Amino acid sequence: MAALPEILARGGARWDSPARTGSGIMSERRTGWEGNIRVDDRVPRPPAATLADVAAAAGVGESTVSRVLRSHGSFSPKTRERVMAAAARLGYVPNRIAGTLASSGSKLVGIVIPSLANIVFPDVLRGASQSLEADGYQPVIAVSEYDPLREEQSIAAMLAWRPAALMVAGLEHTAQARALMASSGTRIIELMDLDGPSIHLAVGYSNLEVGRASARHLLARGYRRIAYVGHDLAADTRAAKRLAGFEQVLREQGLALQDRETVAAPTSVEAGQAGLERVLARAKGVEAVYFSNDDMAFGGYFLCLSRGIVLPEKLALFGFNGLAIGRVLPQPLSTIRTPRVEIGAAAARLAVAPFTCDPPPDPRLDLGFELVPGGTA
Amino acid sequence: MAALPEILARGGARWDSPARTGSGIMSERRTGWEGNIRVDDRVPRPPAATLADVAAAAGVGESTVSRVLRSHGSFSPKTRERVMAAAARLGYVPNRIAGTLASSGSKLVGIVIPSLANIVFPDVLRGASQSLEADGYQPVIAVSEYDPLREEQSIAAMLAWRPAALMVAGLEHTAQARALMASSGTRIIELMDLDGPSIHLAVGYSNLEVGRASARHLLARGYRRIAYVGHDLAADTRAAKRLAGFEQVLREQGLALQDRETVAAPTSVEAGQAGLERVLARAKGVEAVYFSNDDMAFGGYFLCLSRGIVLPEKLALFGFNGLAIGRVLPQPLSTIRTPRVEIGAAAARLAVAPFTCDPPPDPRLDLGFELVPGGTA
DNA sequence: TTGAAAGCGCTAACAG
DNA sequence: CTGTTAGCGCTTTCAA
């Protein structure tokens, strides 16, 4: 690794002295800081206090300290006092690494998600982290960027921490990843998709069904000449499933997609805008556009706004996810809302729940979705 | 904890049999699954292979296996072969818990952030996780929901994992939290704020300066009757600093905020909309509105759009963050863009970098910000 | 190049 | 109610 100057150079950044910033409302209290941290940094730090140190300081055995600190087992009130006092005095912070190794029961839960580029997976994380924290667990996260190989590596890395459970987005994984998860002895919870076999448990909704519902809605509103604008489908299998469901319903009505623009990029408002632009340029009298998700649809929405294309009379738009911003638009976006936070929370509960009964075969928790009619389709 | 049925009841959810969903494009391959997982679930799982198992299987000593697997130290090519083969055969996954305890060098980096409710901190996480992963580290995250006490608890919990470093948003923490961090021996990196003293390292930008720049911009454009619409400021000290900087510049020009609406809720588009609604209801001839961030500003933007308020002639809007969606609006939002992903990445580099020289006193990495003139102010 | 042995800091029996 | 004693699975000297 590099020395500090190199690190900074890499980022093209610079160190400021405190004088350069922060000269405003906040007082600097430099003295306290200097008298504190600098000294600590220079003096070789004494090794952190261990349970044995606390035991010695309190004049009791190690196991007693352990029992008191975890309020597990029995001990007298006065022993408790002395242990707590000693621990506080020494600034003792228990070492979970050691605790986990000894008890062979980790309080870590691995979460492998494909992306942090929009609010979708942060929502899932939020639900999970809230629920996990309440139970004393901690989420370790990894982002695969929709790359199956990176996902596989992340899964292997997570498993090395012997987590209590592993949450992974989607049902599609490399064969190696599936094998790893299946034989790991770790409870595996797959998220956001129910269309296919799961390893242990799956929590989410059916993307196929989402696509079908979207198509039914557009057809019911009388739209027939429908185009699709999506992002990179090879990577996002759930978006692919939605489209498959959508086309299935069209097919059942003897219809087909009028046009189909797949932007070779991750999902984004810019991609949605560019995609719709291209569809409009090909001008085939398209009446409605089904977007791979809300972000893409927002791009389309604002393009219409800029061009004065009246929604939904001249063009109808339909998205997916039900993001908050879609609800405050002058005309709320027609879309499908998914219970993302709830999915995260439910997955977390399943992750830490001791199963007192055998789970049913191939159990899947369907949290459903809600079609939001909106005003754009 | 509860039995499975209870867990499901809590969430009001239901288990579906596979037949209910997934009957579409995906084939079910139930047999393989049944012949696989169900069996594994019923037979008491053999304990995971350990290093000792691999050593025995390969007919070598444990330390040899350890050396080979970490490609550290010396061993003959043929020994390597046999070890690798044995490891693969046993499906060996190294136990990082044990490894970390033995080597007293964790590959975990703690990240404590206040919120996952908008894209801001996910962006930081994205930068961090990308950079961390490249160096073989894993992020453990905790969300404080802007609650200092929860932050303190999260920090304590993270420290218990003896992480290589700890990243925390902001410079304001409880005294207890500061003490914990300062005496932990763990490298502490504070994010997204430079206005005040840091514990070890700080990476971000000056919120005070952001507020000042915003005010200067609005003044330069000729706006004088300016209102502020923000979210819960007690919790979000960085938003408070921006406002402080903003008001400071106004004061310097002998001006003051015309109106000030603080929605008692976390940041959201809805809150921004509600806030602006109230400001407009008080009708004081406000010319421009400074929002606590882009999400809030979007709420205001769409309110104006709905009401036919012409931007920026009738009302000017200014945000903060520089979110992607603001750039595709019919009139791009005037705002200040911050290098969030870069902040996460830089923090991650600093987290894992071995300092070969003493860091300068109170070092702070100023990644700056960029004023985006936009079209709304 | 290799193996034996001593921990890392804690938990979990098991005696007292 | 409390202390002693083994490990948990790995890394790391230190000899061989």
PDB file of C-alpha atoms in Angstrom, chain A residues 169-331:
ATOM      1  CA  ALA A 169     -30.978 -10.688  -4.181  1.00  0.00           C
ATOM      2  CA  GLY A 170     -32.568 -12.837  -6.842  1.00  0.00           C
ATOM      3  CA  LEU A 171     -32.779 -16.521  -7.609  1.00  0.00           C
ATOM      4  CA  GLU A 172     -30.205 -16.679 -10.371  1.00  0.00           C
ATOM      5  CA  HIS A 173     -26.636 -17.365  -9.364  1.00  0.00           C
ATOM      6  CA  THR A 174     -23.621 -19.139 -10.808  1.00  0.00           C
ATOM      7  CA  ALA A 175     -23.596 -22.890 -10.309  1.00  0.00           C
ATOM      8  CA  GLN A 176     -20.605 -22.477  -8.048  1.00  0.00           C
ATOM      9  CA  ALA A 177     -22.402 -19.883  -5.950  1.00  0.00           C
ATOM     10  CA  ARG A 178     -25.470 -22.093  -5.610  1.00  0.00           C
ATOM     11  CA  ALA A 179     -23.312 -25.006  -4.558  1.00  0.00           C
ATOM     12  CA  LEU A 180     -21.493 -22.898  -2.008  1.00  0.00           C
ATOM     13  CA  MET A 181     -24.704 -21.640  -0.492  1.00  0.00           C
ATOM     14  CA  ALA A 182     -26.469 -24.984  -0.519  1.00  0.00           C
ATOM     15  CA  SER A 183     -23.647 -26.783   1.228  1.00  0.00           C
ATOM     16  CA  SER A 184     -22.618 -24.024   3.586  1.00  0.00           C
ATOM     17  CA  GLY A 185     -24.958 -24.888   6.425  1.00  0.00           C
ATOM     18  CA  THR A 186     -25.913 -21.224   6.487  1.00  0.00           C
ATOM     19  CA  ARG A 187     -29.546 -20.243   6.096  1.00  0.00           C
ATOM     20  CA  ILE A 188     -29.980 -18.643   2.685  1.00  0.00           C
ATOM     21  CA  ILE A 189     -32.712 -16.104   1.995  1.00  0.00           C
ATOM     22  CA  GLU A 190     -33.233 -14.972  -1.559  1.00  0.00           C
ATOM     23  CA  LEU A 191     -34.886 -11.615  -2.092  1.00  0.00           C
ATOM     24  CA  MET A 192     -37.112  -9.762  -4.540  1.00  0.00           C
ATOM     25  CA  ASP A 193     -38.044 -12.672  -6.748  1.00  0.00           C
ATOM     26  CA  LEU A 194     -40.252 -15.724  -6.495  1.00  0.00           C
ATOM     27  CA  ASP A 195     -40.177 -16.929 -10.081  1.00  0.00           C
ATOM     28  CA  GLY A 196     -38.047 -20.005  -9.827  1.00  0.00           C
ATOM     29  CA  PRO A 197     -36.650 -22.457  -7.301  1.00  0.00           C
ATOM     30  CA  SER A 198     -35.017 -21.094  -4.194  1.00  0.00           C
ATOM     31  CA  ILE A 199     -32.223 -22.587  -2.155  1.00  0.00           C
ATOM     32  CA  HIS A 200     -33.884 -22.321   1.256  1.00  0.00           C
ATOM     33  CA  LEU A 201     -36.261 -19.385   1.572  1.00  0.00           C
ATOM     34  CA  ALA A 202     -37.397 -16.676  -0.816  1.00  0.00           C
ATOM     35  CA  VAL A 203     -39.035 -13.380   0.129  1.00  0.00           C
ATOM     36  CA  GLY A 204     -40.471 -10.937  -2.358  1.00  0.00           C
ATOM     37  CA  TYR A 205     -42.964 -10.879  -5.166  1.00  0.00           C
ATOM     38  CA  SER A 206     -43.402 -12.374  -8.601  1.00  0.00           C
ATOM     39  CA  ASN A 207     -41.794 -10.253 -11.264  1.00  0.00           C
ATOM     40  CA  LEU A 208     -43.572 -12.284 -13.898  1.00  0.00           C
ATOM     41  CA  GLU A 209     -46.864 -11.370 -12.260  1.00  0.00           C
ATOM     42  CA  VAL A 210     -45.813  -7.728 -12.052  1.00  0.00           C
ATOM     43  CA  GLY A 211     -45.227  -7.691 -15.789  1.00  0.00           C
ATOM     44  CA  ARG A 212     -48.576  -9.340 -16.412  1.00  0.00           C
ATOM     45  CA  ALA A 213     -50.442  -6.902 -14.205  1.00  0.00           C
ATOM     46  CA  SER A 214     -48.762  -3.979 -15.935  1.00  0.00           C
ATOM     47  CA  ALA A 215     -49.811  -5.232 -19.350  1.00  0.00           C
ATOM     48  CA  ARG A 216     -53.364  -5.897 -18.216  1.00  0.00           C
ATOM     49  CA  HIS A 217     -53.609  -2.365 -16.908  1.00  0.00           C
ATOM     50  CA  LEU A 218     -52.412  -0.776 -20.128  1.00  0.00           C
ATOM     51  CA  LEU A 219     -54.698  -2.982 -22.206  1.00  0.00           C
ATOM     52  CA  ALA A 220     -57.662  -2.175 -19.965  1.00  0.00           C
ATOM     53  CA  ARG A 221     -57.012   1.498 -20.567  1.00  0.00           C
ATOM     54  CA  GLY A 222     -57.258   0.873 -24.260  1.00  0.00           C
ATOM     55  CA  TYR A 223     -53.634   1.146 -25.258  1.00  0.00           C
ATOM     56  CA  ARG A 224     -52.610  -1.195 -28.050  1.00  0.00           C
ATOM     57  CA  ARG A 225     -49.509   0.238 -29.669  1.00  0.00           C
ATOM     58  CA  ILE A 226     -47.087  -0.260 -26.811  1.00  0.00           C
ATOM     59  CA  ALA A 227     -43.311   0.127 -26.698  1.00  0.00           C
ATOM     60  CA  TYR A 228     -40.765  -0.962 -24.100  1.00  0.00           C
ATOM     61  CA  VAL A 229     -37.831   1.061 -22.852  1.00  0.00           C
ATOM     62  CA  GLY A 230     -35.447  -0.783 -20.607  1.00  0.00           C
ATOM     63  CA  HIS A 231     -31.893  -1.013 -19.355  1.00  0.00           C
ATOM     64  CA  ASP A 232     -29.342  -3.794 -19.583  1.00  0.00           C
ATOM     65  CA  LEU A 233     -31.481  -6.927 -19.336  1.00  0.00           C
ATOM     66  CA  ALA A 234     -28.776  -9.542 -19.464  1.00  0.00           C
ATOM     67  CA  ALA A 235     -27.652  -8.503 -16.018  1.00  0.00           C
ATOM     68  CA  ASP A 236     -31.016  -7.720 -14.465  1.00  0.00           C
ATOM     69  CA  THR A 237     -32.922 -10.975 -14.645  1.00  0.00           C
ATOM     70  CA  ARG A 238     -35.820  -9.589 -12.638  1.00  0.00           C
ATOM     71  CA  ALA A 239     -36.428  -6.849 -15.196  1.00  0.00           C
ATOM     72  CA  ALA A 240     -36.255  -9.539 -17.853  1.00  0.00           C
ATOM     73  CA  LYS A 241     -38.935 -11.520 -16.063  1.00  0.00           C
ATOM     74  CA  ARG A 242     -41.199  -8.510 -15.832  1.00  0.00           C
ATOM     75  CA  LEU A 243     -40.863  -7.973 -19.551  1.00  0.00           C
ATOM     76  CA  ALA A 244     -41.530 -11.648 -20.185  1.00  0.00           C
ATOM     77  CA  GLY A 245     -44.756 -11.473 -18.193  1.00  0.00           C
ATOM     78  CA  PHE A 246     -45.722  -8.300 -19.967  1.00  0.00           C
ATOM     79  CA  GLU A 247     -45.220  -9.771 -23.424  1.00  0.00           C
ATOM     80  CA  GLN A 248     -46.997 -12.933 -22.438  1.00  0.00           C
ATOM     81  CA  VAL A 249     -50.205 -11.024 -21.784  1.00  0.00           C
ATOM     82  CA  LEU A 250     -49.827  -9.046 -24.993  1.00  0.00           C
ATOM     83  CA  ARG A 251     -49.391 -12.303 -26.860  1.00  0.00           C
ATOM     84  CA  GLU A 252     -52.502 -13.717 -25.277  1.00  0.00           C
ATOM     85  CA  GLN A 253     -54.392 -10.797 -26.817  1.00  0.00           C
ATOM     86  CA  GLY A 254     -52.792 -11.350 -30.177  1.00  0.00           C
ATOM     87  CA  LEU A 255     -50.627  -8.288 -29.710  1.00  0.00           C
ATOM     88  CA  ALA A 256     -46.908  -7.642 -29.700  1.00  0.00           C
ATOM     89  CA  LEU A 257     -44.569  -4.908 -28.557  1.00  0.00           C
ATOM     90  CA  GLN A 258     -44.591  -2.096 -31.114  1.00  0.00           C
ATOM     91  CA  ASP A 259     -41.014  -1.188 -30.381  1.00  0.00           C
ATOM     92  CA  ARG A 260     -38.337  -2.109 -27.917  1.00  0.00           C
ATOM     93  CA  GLU A 261     -35.390  -0.016 -26.887  1.00  0.00           C
ATOM     94  CA  THR A 262     -32.814  -1.518 -24.579  1.00  0.00           C
ATOM     95  CA  VAL A 263     -30.229   0.984 -23.462  1.00  0.00           C
ATOM     96  CA  ALA A 264     -26.904  -0.758 -22.951  1.00  0.00           C
ATOM     97  CA  ALA A 265     -26.313   0.821 -19.552  1.00  0.00           C
ATOM     98  CA  PRO A 266     -27.374   0.473 -15.954  1.00  0.00           C
ATOM     99  CA  THR A 267     -30.712   1.930 -15.034  1.00  0.00           C
ATOM    100  CA  SER A 268     -30.849   5.726 -14.699  1.00  0.00           C
ATOM    101  CA  VAL A 269     -33.064   8.679 -15.519  1.00  0.00           C
ATOM    102  CA  GLU A 270     -30.686   9.635 -18.294  1.00  0.00           C
ATOM    103  CA  ALA A 271     -30.965   6.185 -19.829  1.00  0.00           C
ATOM    104  CA  GLY A 272     -34.744   6.382 -19.684  1.00  0.00           C
ATOM    105  CA  GLN A 273     -34.721   9.724 -21.376  1.00  0.00           C
ATOM    106  CA  ALA A 274     -32.328   8.583 -24.083  1.00  0.00           C
ATOM    107  CA  GLY A 275     -34.342   5.422 -24.625  1.00  0.00           C
ATOM    108  CA  LEU A 276     -37.639   7.216 -25.085  1.00  0.00           C
ATOM    109  CA  GLU A 277     -35.955   9.748 -27.333  1.00  0.00           C
ATOM    110  CA  ARG A 278     -34.917   6.954 -29.664  1.00  0.00           C
ATOM    111  CA  VAL A 279     -38.325   5.344 -29.612  1.00  0.00           C
ATOM    112  CA  LEU A 280     -39.978   8.655 -30.479  1.00  0.00           C
ATOM    113  CA  ALA A 281     -37.469   9.237 -33.252  1.00  0.00           C
ATOM    114  CA  ARG A 282     -38.540   5.984 -34.852  1.00  0.00           C
ATOM    115  CA  ALA A 283     -42.083   7.421 -34.715  1.00  0.00           C
ATOM    116  CA  LYS A 284     -44.429   4.514 -35.086  1.00  0.00           C
ATOM    117  CA  GLY A 285     -47.479   6.028 -33.502  1.00  0.00           C
ATOM    118  CA  VAL A 286     -46.688   4.516 -30.140  1.00  0.00           C
ATOM    119  CA  GLU A 287     -49.472   5.117 -27.618  1.00  0.00           C
ATOM    120  CA  ALA A 288     -47.877   3.850 -24.443  1.00  0.00           C
ATOM    121  CA  VAL A 289     -44.434   3.029 -23.131  1.00  0.00           C
ATOM    122  CA  TYR A 290     -43.624   0.410 -20.509  1.00  0.00           C
ATOM    123  CA  PHE A 291     -40.396   1.207 -18.726  1.00  0.00           C
ATOM    124  CA  SER A 292     -38.152  -1.252 -16.927  1.00  0.00           C
ATOM    125  CA  ASN A 293     -38.538   0.812 -13.760  1.00  0.00           C
ATOM    126  CA  ASP A 294     -39.469   4.195 -12.310  1.00  0.00           C
ATOM    127  CA  ASP A 295     -36.056   5.772 -12.749  1.00  0.00           C
ATOM    128  CA  MET A 296     -36.200   5.041 -16.443  1.00  0.00           C
ATOM    129  CA  ALA A 297     -39.797   6.256 -16.544  1.00  0.00           C
ATOM    130  CA  PHE A 298     -38.881   9.534 -14.854  1.00  0.00           C
ATOM    131  CA  GLY A 299     -36.415  10.166 -17.637  1.00  0.00           C
ATOM    132  CA  GLY A 300     -39.221   9.633 -20.117  1.00  0.00           C
ATOM    133  CA  TYR A 301     -41.643  11.733 -18.110  1.00  0.00           C
ATOM    134  CA  PHE A 302     -39.412  14.767 -18.110  1.00  0.00           C
ATOM    135  CA  LEU A 303     -38.631  14.362 -21.771  1.00  0.00           C
ATOM    136  CA  CYS A 304     -42.350  14.580 -22.464  1.00  0.00           C
ATOM    137  CA  LEU A 305     -42.631  17.597 -20.200  1.00  0.00           C
ATOM    138  CA  SER A 306     -39.787  19.328 -22.015  1.00  0.00           C
ATOM    139  CA  ARG A 307     -41.241  18.558 -25.425  1.00  0.00           C
ATOM    140  CA  GLY A 308     -44.775  19.442 -24.505  1.00  0.00           C
ATOM    141  CA  ILE A 309     -46.027  15.924 -25.100  1.00  0.00           C
ATOM    142  CA  VAL A 310     -49.304  15.720 -23.214  1.00  0.00           C
ATOM    143  CA  LEU A 311     -49.558  12.808 -20.777  1.00  0.00           C
ATOM    144  CA  PRO A 312     -51.345  10.485 -21.077  1.00  0.00           C
ATOM    145  CA  GLU A 313     -53.327  11.679 -24.123  1.00  0.00           C
ATOM    146  CA  LYS A 314     -50.423  11.792 -26.564  1.00  0.00           C
ATOM    147  CA  LEU A 315     -48.328   9.213 -24.757  1.00  0.00           C
ATOM    148  CA  ALA A 316     -48.924   6.997 -21.750  1.00  0.00           C
ATOM    149  CA  LEU A 317     -46.096   5.977 -19.413  1.00  0.00           C
ATOM    150  CA  PHE A 318     -45.892   3.093 -16.991  1.00  0.00           C
ATOM    151  CA  GLY A 319     -43.061   2.337 -14.581  1.00  0.00           C
ATOM    152  CA  PHE A 320     -42.139  -0.043 -11.797  1.00  0.00           C
ATOM    153  CA  ASN A 321     -41.173   0.333  -8.127  1.00  0.00           C
ATOM    154  CA  GLY A 322     -43.506   3.042  -6.897  1.00  0.00           C
ATOM    155  CA  LEU A 323     -40.820   5.511  -5.833  1.00  0.00           C
ATOM    156  CA  ALA A 324     -41.868   8.468  -3.700  1.00  0.00           C
ATOM    157  CA  ILE A 325     -41.048  11.086  -6.294  1.00  0.00           C
ATOM    158  CA  GLY A 326     -43.540   9.605  -8.710  1.00  0.00           C
ATOM    159  CA  ARG A 327     -46.338  10.484  -6.345  1.00  0.00           C
ATOM    160  CA  VAL A 328     -45.616  14.225  -6.237  1.00  0.00           C
ATOM    161  CA  LEU A 329     -45.312  14.657  -9.971  1.00  0.00           C
ATOM    162  CA  PRO A 330     -47.957  16.960 -11.491  1.00  0.00           C
ATOM    163  CA  GLN A 331     -49.428  13.800 -12.875  1.00  0.00           C
TER     164      GLN A 331
END
